[in-house]
GROMACS .gro file of C-alpha atoms in nm:
model
  249
    1UNK     CA    1  -2.205  -1.722   0.063
    2UNK     CA    2  -2.415  -1.409   0.059
    3UNK     CA    3  -2.526  -1.142  -0.187
    4UNK     CA    4  -2.732  -0.825  -0.222
    5UNK     CA    5  -2.989  -0.958  -0.474
    6UNK     CA    6  -3.155  -1.198  -0.231
    7UNK     CA    7  -3.114  -1.569  -0.157
    8UNK     CA    8  -3.352  -1.660  -0.441
    9UNK     CA    9  -3.162  -1.467  -0.713
   10UNK     CA   10  -3.035  -1.663  -1.011
   11UNK     CA   11  -2.683  -1.538  -0.947
   12UNK     CA   12  -2.677  -1.703  -0.605
   13UNK     CA   13  -2.835  -2.024  -0.731
   14UNK     CA   14  -2.581  -2.038  -1.013
   15UNK     CA   15  -2.292  -1.980  -0.773
   16UNK     CA   16  -2.406  -2.265  -0.550
   17UNK     CA   17  -2.436  -2.495  -0.851
   18UNK     CA   18  -2.085  -2.405  -0.968
   19UNK     CA   19  -1.923  -2.489  -0.635
   20UNK     CA   20  -2.131  -2.764  -0.471
   21UNK     CA   21  -1.877  -3.035  -0.547
   22UNK     CA   22  -1.589  -2.830  -0.403
   23UNK     CA   23  -1.707  -2.758  -0.049
   24UNK     CA   24  -1.980  -2.769   0.211
   25UNK     CA   25  -2.178  -2.450   0.156
   26UNK     CA   26  -2.383  -2.230   0.387
   27UNK     CA   27  -2.578  -1.953   0.217
   28UNK     CA   28  -2.706  -1.670   0.435
   29UNK     CA   29  -2.844  -1.388   0.224
   30UNK     CA   30  -3.115  -1.120   0.245
   31UNK     CA   31  -3.475  -1.223   0.186
   32UNK     CA   32  -3.502  -0.975  -0.101
   33UNK     CA   33  -3.297  -0.723  -0.302
   34UNK     CA   34  -3.061  -0.502  -0.101
   35UNK     CA   35  -2.851  -0.339  -0.374
   36UNK     CA   36  -2.656  -0.032  -0.269
   37UNK     CA   37  -2.635  -0.124   0.099
   38UNK     CA   38  -2.254  -0.145   0.096
   39UNK     CA   39  -2.136  -0.220   0.454
   40UNK     CA   40  -2.461  -0.107   0.619
   41UNK     CA   41  -2.592  -0.310   0.912
   42UNK     CA   42  -2.913  -0.292   1.114
   43UNK     CA   43  -2.882  -0.120   1.450
   44UNK     CA   44  -3.248  -0.031   1.507
   45UNK     CA   45  -3.453  -0.341   1.425
   46UNK     CA   46  -3.454  -0.707   1.530
   47UNK     CA   47  -3.326  -0.957   1.277
   48UNK     CA   48  -3.460  -1.298   1.184
   49UNK     CA   49  -3.316  -1.609   1.020
   50UNK     CA   50  -3.523  -1.846   0.807
   51UNK     CA   51  -3.407  -2.185   0.684
   52UNK     CA   52  -3.502  -2.212   0.316
   53UNK     CA   53  -3.327  -2.529   0.203
   54UNK     CA   54  -3.127  -2.808   0.363
   55UNK     CA   55  -2.947  -3.089   0.184
   56UNK     CA   56  -2.623  -3.282   0.240
   57UNK     CA   57  -2.344  -3.026   0.206
   58UNK     CA   58  -2.580  -2.729   0.162
   59UNK     CA   59  -2.786  -2.501   0.385
   60UNK     CA   60  -2.967  -2.194   0.254
   61UNK     CA   61  -3.081  -1.932   0.504
   62UNK     CA   62  -3.234  -1.589   0.459
   63UNK     CA   63  -3.241  -1.286   0.686
   64UNK     CA   64  -3.454  -0.974   0.692
   65UNK     CA   65  -3.142  -0.760   0.716
   66UNK     CA   66  -2.868  -0.627   0.492
   67UNK     CA   67  -2.599  -0.834   0.319
   68UNK     CA   68  -2.359  -0.756   0.604
   69UNK     CA   69  -2.626  -0.842   0.861
   70UNK     CA   70  -2.665  -1.179   0.690
   71UNK     CA   71  -2.294  -1.252   0.709
   72UNK     CA   72  -2.268  -1.139   1.069
   73UNK     CA   73  -2.562  -1.362   1.163
   74UNK     CA   74  -2.412  -1.661   0.983
   75UNK     CA   75  -2.074  -1.623   1.150
   76UNK     CA   76  -2.237  -1.581   1.489
   77UNK     CA   77  -2.486  -1.867   1.462
   78UNK     CA   78  -2.321  -2.129   1.241
   79UNK     CA   79  -1.949  -2.090   1.309
   80UNK     CA   80  -1.914  -2.089   1.685
   81UNK     CA   81  -1.597  -2.300   1.699
   82UNK     CA   82  -1.421  -2.207   1.375
   83UNK     CA   83  -1.433  -1.969   1.081
   84UNK     CA   84  -1.542  -2.074   0.734
   85UNK     CA   85  -1.257  -2.137   0.493
   86UNK     CA   86  -1.384  -1.865   0.261
   87UNK     CA   87  -1.650  -1.598   0.214
   88UNK     CA   88  -1.797  -1.573  -0.138
   89UNK     CA   89  -2.031  -1.292  -0.247
   90UNK     CA   90  -2.249  -1.288  -0.558
   91UNK     CA   91  -2.289  -1.361  -0.830
   92UNK     CA   92  -2.414  -1.003  -0.853
   93UNK     CA   93  -2.656  -0.901  -1.126
   94UNK     CA   94  -2.465  -0.595  -1.253
   95UNK     CA   95  -2.099  -0.498  -1.240
   96UNK     CA   96  -1.919  -0.369  -0.933
   97UNK     CA   97  -1.627  -0.210  -1.113
   98UNK     CA   98  -1.479   0.135  -1.052
   99UNK     CA   99  -1.644   0.345  -0.778
  100UNK     CA  100  -1.938   0.103  -0.763
  101UNK     CA  101  -1.725  -0.096  -0.520
  102UNK     CA  102  -1.808   0.164  -0.253
  103UNK     CA  103  -2.186   0.128  -0.293
  104UNK     CA  104  -2.215  -0.245  -0.353
  105UNK     CA  105  -2.375  -0.473  -0.098
  106UNK     CA  106  -2.200  -0.760  -0.273
  107UNK     CA  107  -1.863  -0.601  -0.207
  108UNK     CA  108  -1.984  -0.519   0.144
  109UNK     CA  109  -2.000  -0.894   0.207
  110UNK     CA  110  -1.644  -0.943   0.081
  111UNK     CA  111  -1.515  -0.648   0.281
  112UNK     CA  112  -1.687  -0.771   0.598
  113UNK     CA  113  -1.534  -1.114   0.551
  114UNK     CA  114  -1.198  -0.951   0.492
  115UNK     CA  115  -1.231  -0.754   0.817
  116UNK     CA  116  -1.289  -1.087   0.992
  117UNK     CA  117  -0.957  -1.212   0.844
  118UNK     CA  118  -1.136  -1.466   0.624
  119UNK     CA  119  -1.030  -1.499   0.257
  120UNK     CA  120  -1.310  -1.330   0.063
  121UNK     CA  121  -1.405  -1.272  -0.300
  122UNK     CA  122  -1.698  -1.108  -0.479
  123UNK     CA  123  -1.820  -1.210  -0.825
  124UNK     CA  124  -2.030  -0.990  -1.054
  125UNK     CA  125  -2.151  -0.992  -1.413
  126UNK     CA  126  -2.228  -0.689  -1.629
  127UNK     CA  127  -2.591  -0.789  -1.673
  128UNK     CA  128  -2.874  -0.655  -1.456
  129UNK     CA  129  -3.142  -0.887  -1.592
  130UNK     CA  130  -3.300  -1.135  -1.353
  131UNK     CA  131  -3.237  -1.418  -1.601
  132UNK     CA  132  -2.874  -1.332  -1.681
  133UNK     CA  133  -2.660  -1.610  -1.831
  134UNK     CA  134  -2.392  -1.698  -1.576
  135UNK     CA  135  -2.266  -2.011  -1.752
  136UNK     CA  136  -1.954  -1.847  -1.909
  137UNK     CA  137  -1.841  -1.759  -1.556
  138UNK     CA  138  -1.829  -2.118  -1.435
  139UNK     CA  139  -1.461  -2.195  -1.511
  140UNK     CA  140  -1.355  -1.852  -1.384
  141UNK     CA  141  -1.541  -1.890  -1.054
  142UNK     CA  142  -1.408  -2.240  -0.995
  143UNK     CA  143  -1.050  -2.143  -1.082
  144UNK     CA  144  -1.050  -1.836  -0.856
  145UNK     CA  145  -1.214  -2.017  -0.564
  146UNK     CA  146  -0.977  -2.313  -0.590
  147UNK     CA  147  -0.675  -2.084  -0.596
  148UNK     CA  148  -0.791  -1.892  -0.290
  149UNK     CA  149  -0.879  -2.209  -0.100
  150UNK     CA  150  -0.532  -2.344  -0.174
  151UNK     CA  151  -0.325  -2.029  -0.126
  152UNK     CA  152  -0.536  -1.780   0.070
  153UNK     CA  153  -0.514  -1.402   0.037
  154UNK     CA  154  -0.302  -1.137   0.206
  155UNK     CA  155  -0.447  -1.002   0.530
  156UNK     CA  156  -0.676  -0.707   0.462
  157UNK     CA  157  -0.721  -0.786   0.090
  158UNK     CA  158  -1.024  -0.930  -0.088
  159UNK     CA  159  -1.085  -0.984  -0.460
  160UNK     CA  160  -1.340  -0.803  -0.674
  161UNK     CA  161  -1.409  -1.011  -0.988
  162UNK     CA  162  -1.616  -0.857  -1.268
  163UNK     CA  163  -1.715  -1.042  -1.585
  164UNK     CA  164  -1.860  -0.900  -1.907
  165UNK     CA  165  -2.195  -1.032  -2.030
  166UNK     CA  166  -2.064  -1.220  -2.334
  167UNK     CA  167  -2.056  -1.589  -2.433
  168UNK     CA  168  -1.678  -1.622  -2.397
  169UNK     CA  169  -1.393  -1.413  -2.261
  170UNK     CA  170  -1.068  -1.297  -2.421
  171UNK     CA  171  -0.885  -1.367  -2.098
  172UNK     CA  172  -0.834  -1.245  -1.742
  173UNK     CA  173  -0.675  -0.912  -1.650
  174UNK     CA  174  -0.545  -0.800  -1.313
  175UNK     CA  175  -0.666  -0.442  -1.287
  176UNK     CA  176  -0.685  -0.132  -1.077
  177UNK     CA  177  -1.013   0.043  -1.006
  178UNK     CA  178  -1.105   0.293  -1.277
  179UNK     CA  179  -1.179   0.655  -1.192
  180UNK     CA  180  -1.545   0.719  -1.262
  181UNK     CA  181  -1.833   0.949  -1.174
  182UNK     CA  182  -2.208   0.908  -1.129
  183UNK     CA  183  -2.424   1.203  -1.241
  184UNK     CA  184  -2.793   1.286  -1.300
  185UNK     CA  185  -2.856   1.077  -0.991
  186UNK     CA  186  -3.190   1.222  -0.878
  187UNK     CA  187  -3.512   1.225  -1.081
  188UNK     CA  188  -3.776   1.458  -0.940
  189UNK     CA  189  -4.145   1.366  -0.968
  190UNK     CA  190  -4.464   1.527  -0.835
  191UNK     CA  191  -4.712   1.318  -0.641
  192UNK     CA  192  -5.086   1.366  -0.708
  193UNK     CA  193  -5.129   1.442  -0.338
  194UNK     CA  194  -4.924   1.756  -0.378
  195UNK     CA  195  -4.563   1.685  -0.280
  196UNK     CA  196  -4.240   1.622  -0.469
  197UNK     CA  197  -4.049   1.296  -0.445
  198UNK     CA  198  -3.728   1.164  -0.594
  199UNK     CA  199  -3.595   0.845  -0.753
  200UNK     CA  200  -3.226   0.766  -0.715
  201UNK     CA  201  -3.105   0.661  -1.060
  202UNK     CA  202  -2.799   0.803  -1.234
  203UNK     CA  203  -2.563   0.758  -1.526
  204UNK     CA  204  -2.205   0.639  -1.496
  205UNK     CA  205  -1.911   0.800  -1.676
  206UNK     CA  206  -1.569   0.639  -1.701
  207UNK     CA  207  -1.330   0.931  -1.645
  208UNK     CA  208  -1.033   0.752  -1.801
  209UNK     CA  209  -1.174   0.534  -2.081
  210UNK     CA  210  -0.840   0.487  -2.257
  211UNK     CA  211  -0.646   0.357  -1.958
  212UNK     CA  212  -0.596  -0.012  -2.032
  213UNK     CA  213  -0.497  -0.110  -1.679
  214UNK     CA  214  -0.844  -0.045  -1.531
  215UNK     CA  215  -1.137  -0.272  -1.454
  216UNK     CA  216  -1.371  -0.068  -1.675
  217UNK     CA  217  -1.141  -0.105  -1.976
  218UNK     CA  218  -1.108  -0.480  -1.922
  219UNK     CA  219  -1.479  -0.560  -1.901
  220UNK     CA  220  -1.559  -0.320  -2.186
  221UNK     CA  221  -1.310  -0.507  -2.407
  222UNK     CA  222  -1.416  -0.864  -2.331
  223UNK     CA  223  -1.188  -0.950  -2.038
  224UNK     CA  224  -1.259  -1.066  -1.685
  225UNK     CA  225  -1.132  -0.800  -1.443
  226UNK     CA  226  -0.984  -0.902  -1.109
  227UNK     CA  227  -0.910  -0.616  -0.872
  228UNK     CA  228  -0.743  -0.670  -0.533
  229UNK     CA  229  -0.930  -0.446  -0.289
  230UNK     CA  230  -0.805  -0.329   0.050
  231UNK     CA  231  -0.985  -0.271   0.376
  232UNK     CA  232  -0.719  -0.018   0.478
  233UNK     CA  233  -0.803   0.301   0.286
  234UNK     CA  234  -0.517   0.505   0.433
  235UNK     CA  235  -0.334   0.717   0.174
  236UNK     CA  236   0.017   0.645   0.299
  237UNK     CA  237   0.200   0.882   0.064
  238UNK     CA  238  -0.008   1.180   0.175
  239UNK     CA  239   0.015   1.062   0.535
  240UNK     CA  240   0.388   1.131   0.516
  241UNK     CA  241   0.317   1.479   0.375
  242UNK     CA  242   0.071   1.547   0.657
  243UNK     CA  243   0.331   1.448   0.913
  244UNK     CA  244   0.556   1.721   0.778
  245UNK     CA  245   0.288   1.986   0.834
  246UNK     CA  246   0.240   2.164   1.163
  247UNK     CA  247  -0.116   2.118   1.286
  248UNK     CA  248  -0.029   2.167   1.652
  249UNK     CA  249  -0.226   2.419   1.857
   0.00000   0.00000   0.00000
């Protein structure tokens, strides 16, 4: 397991509690928040691993790197003779629906696991608070994890699971990623020492709010959204069109 909120985040602690009786668990997560790191890894600084907790069936480690660094370190150091049965990311504080999938360090973990041919899933809740209530997710998390452990996933596909922040869900929907746009992303401020600086913030707009087959629609209407997500981003239909064009010198 890993995440982008840090090994000490309530979402990670809740995830461990939900699954401790189902498997031996190794957590390797950043030592603090790393939201927005996507698939970034550290190429210009040394990395460290710190053992934070050790009990029968559970080890919790932290790294000073990114979510993907943490996973790479875990696979390299703790799985020398075999792969783990599954990579689980989350539970993320905040949704990773729509285009957020491309920025998310949580989804970066799932994508990295997927690129290592390990069944991988990311869980998120639409609640950014540090003390978010993850309890309604428990049966969903256990059901999804059990199904993947039993049946696996297609090569090159991981699951992006997003849950609304409500006491109970209407059901589960299999969804596509909604089209959305972030805007007003930079807030300019002036420092007393005489220079301008910027905060990256932003507002999200669902560009197809009435499309009921999307992840945004599902979570906005009380459903859990499960979106199969591919490592291969090739647009095969347009690839065929490109092949018909003459780009030769």
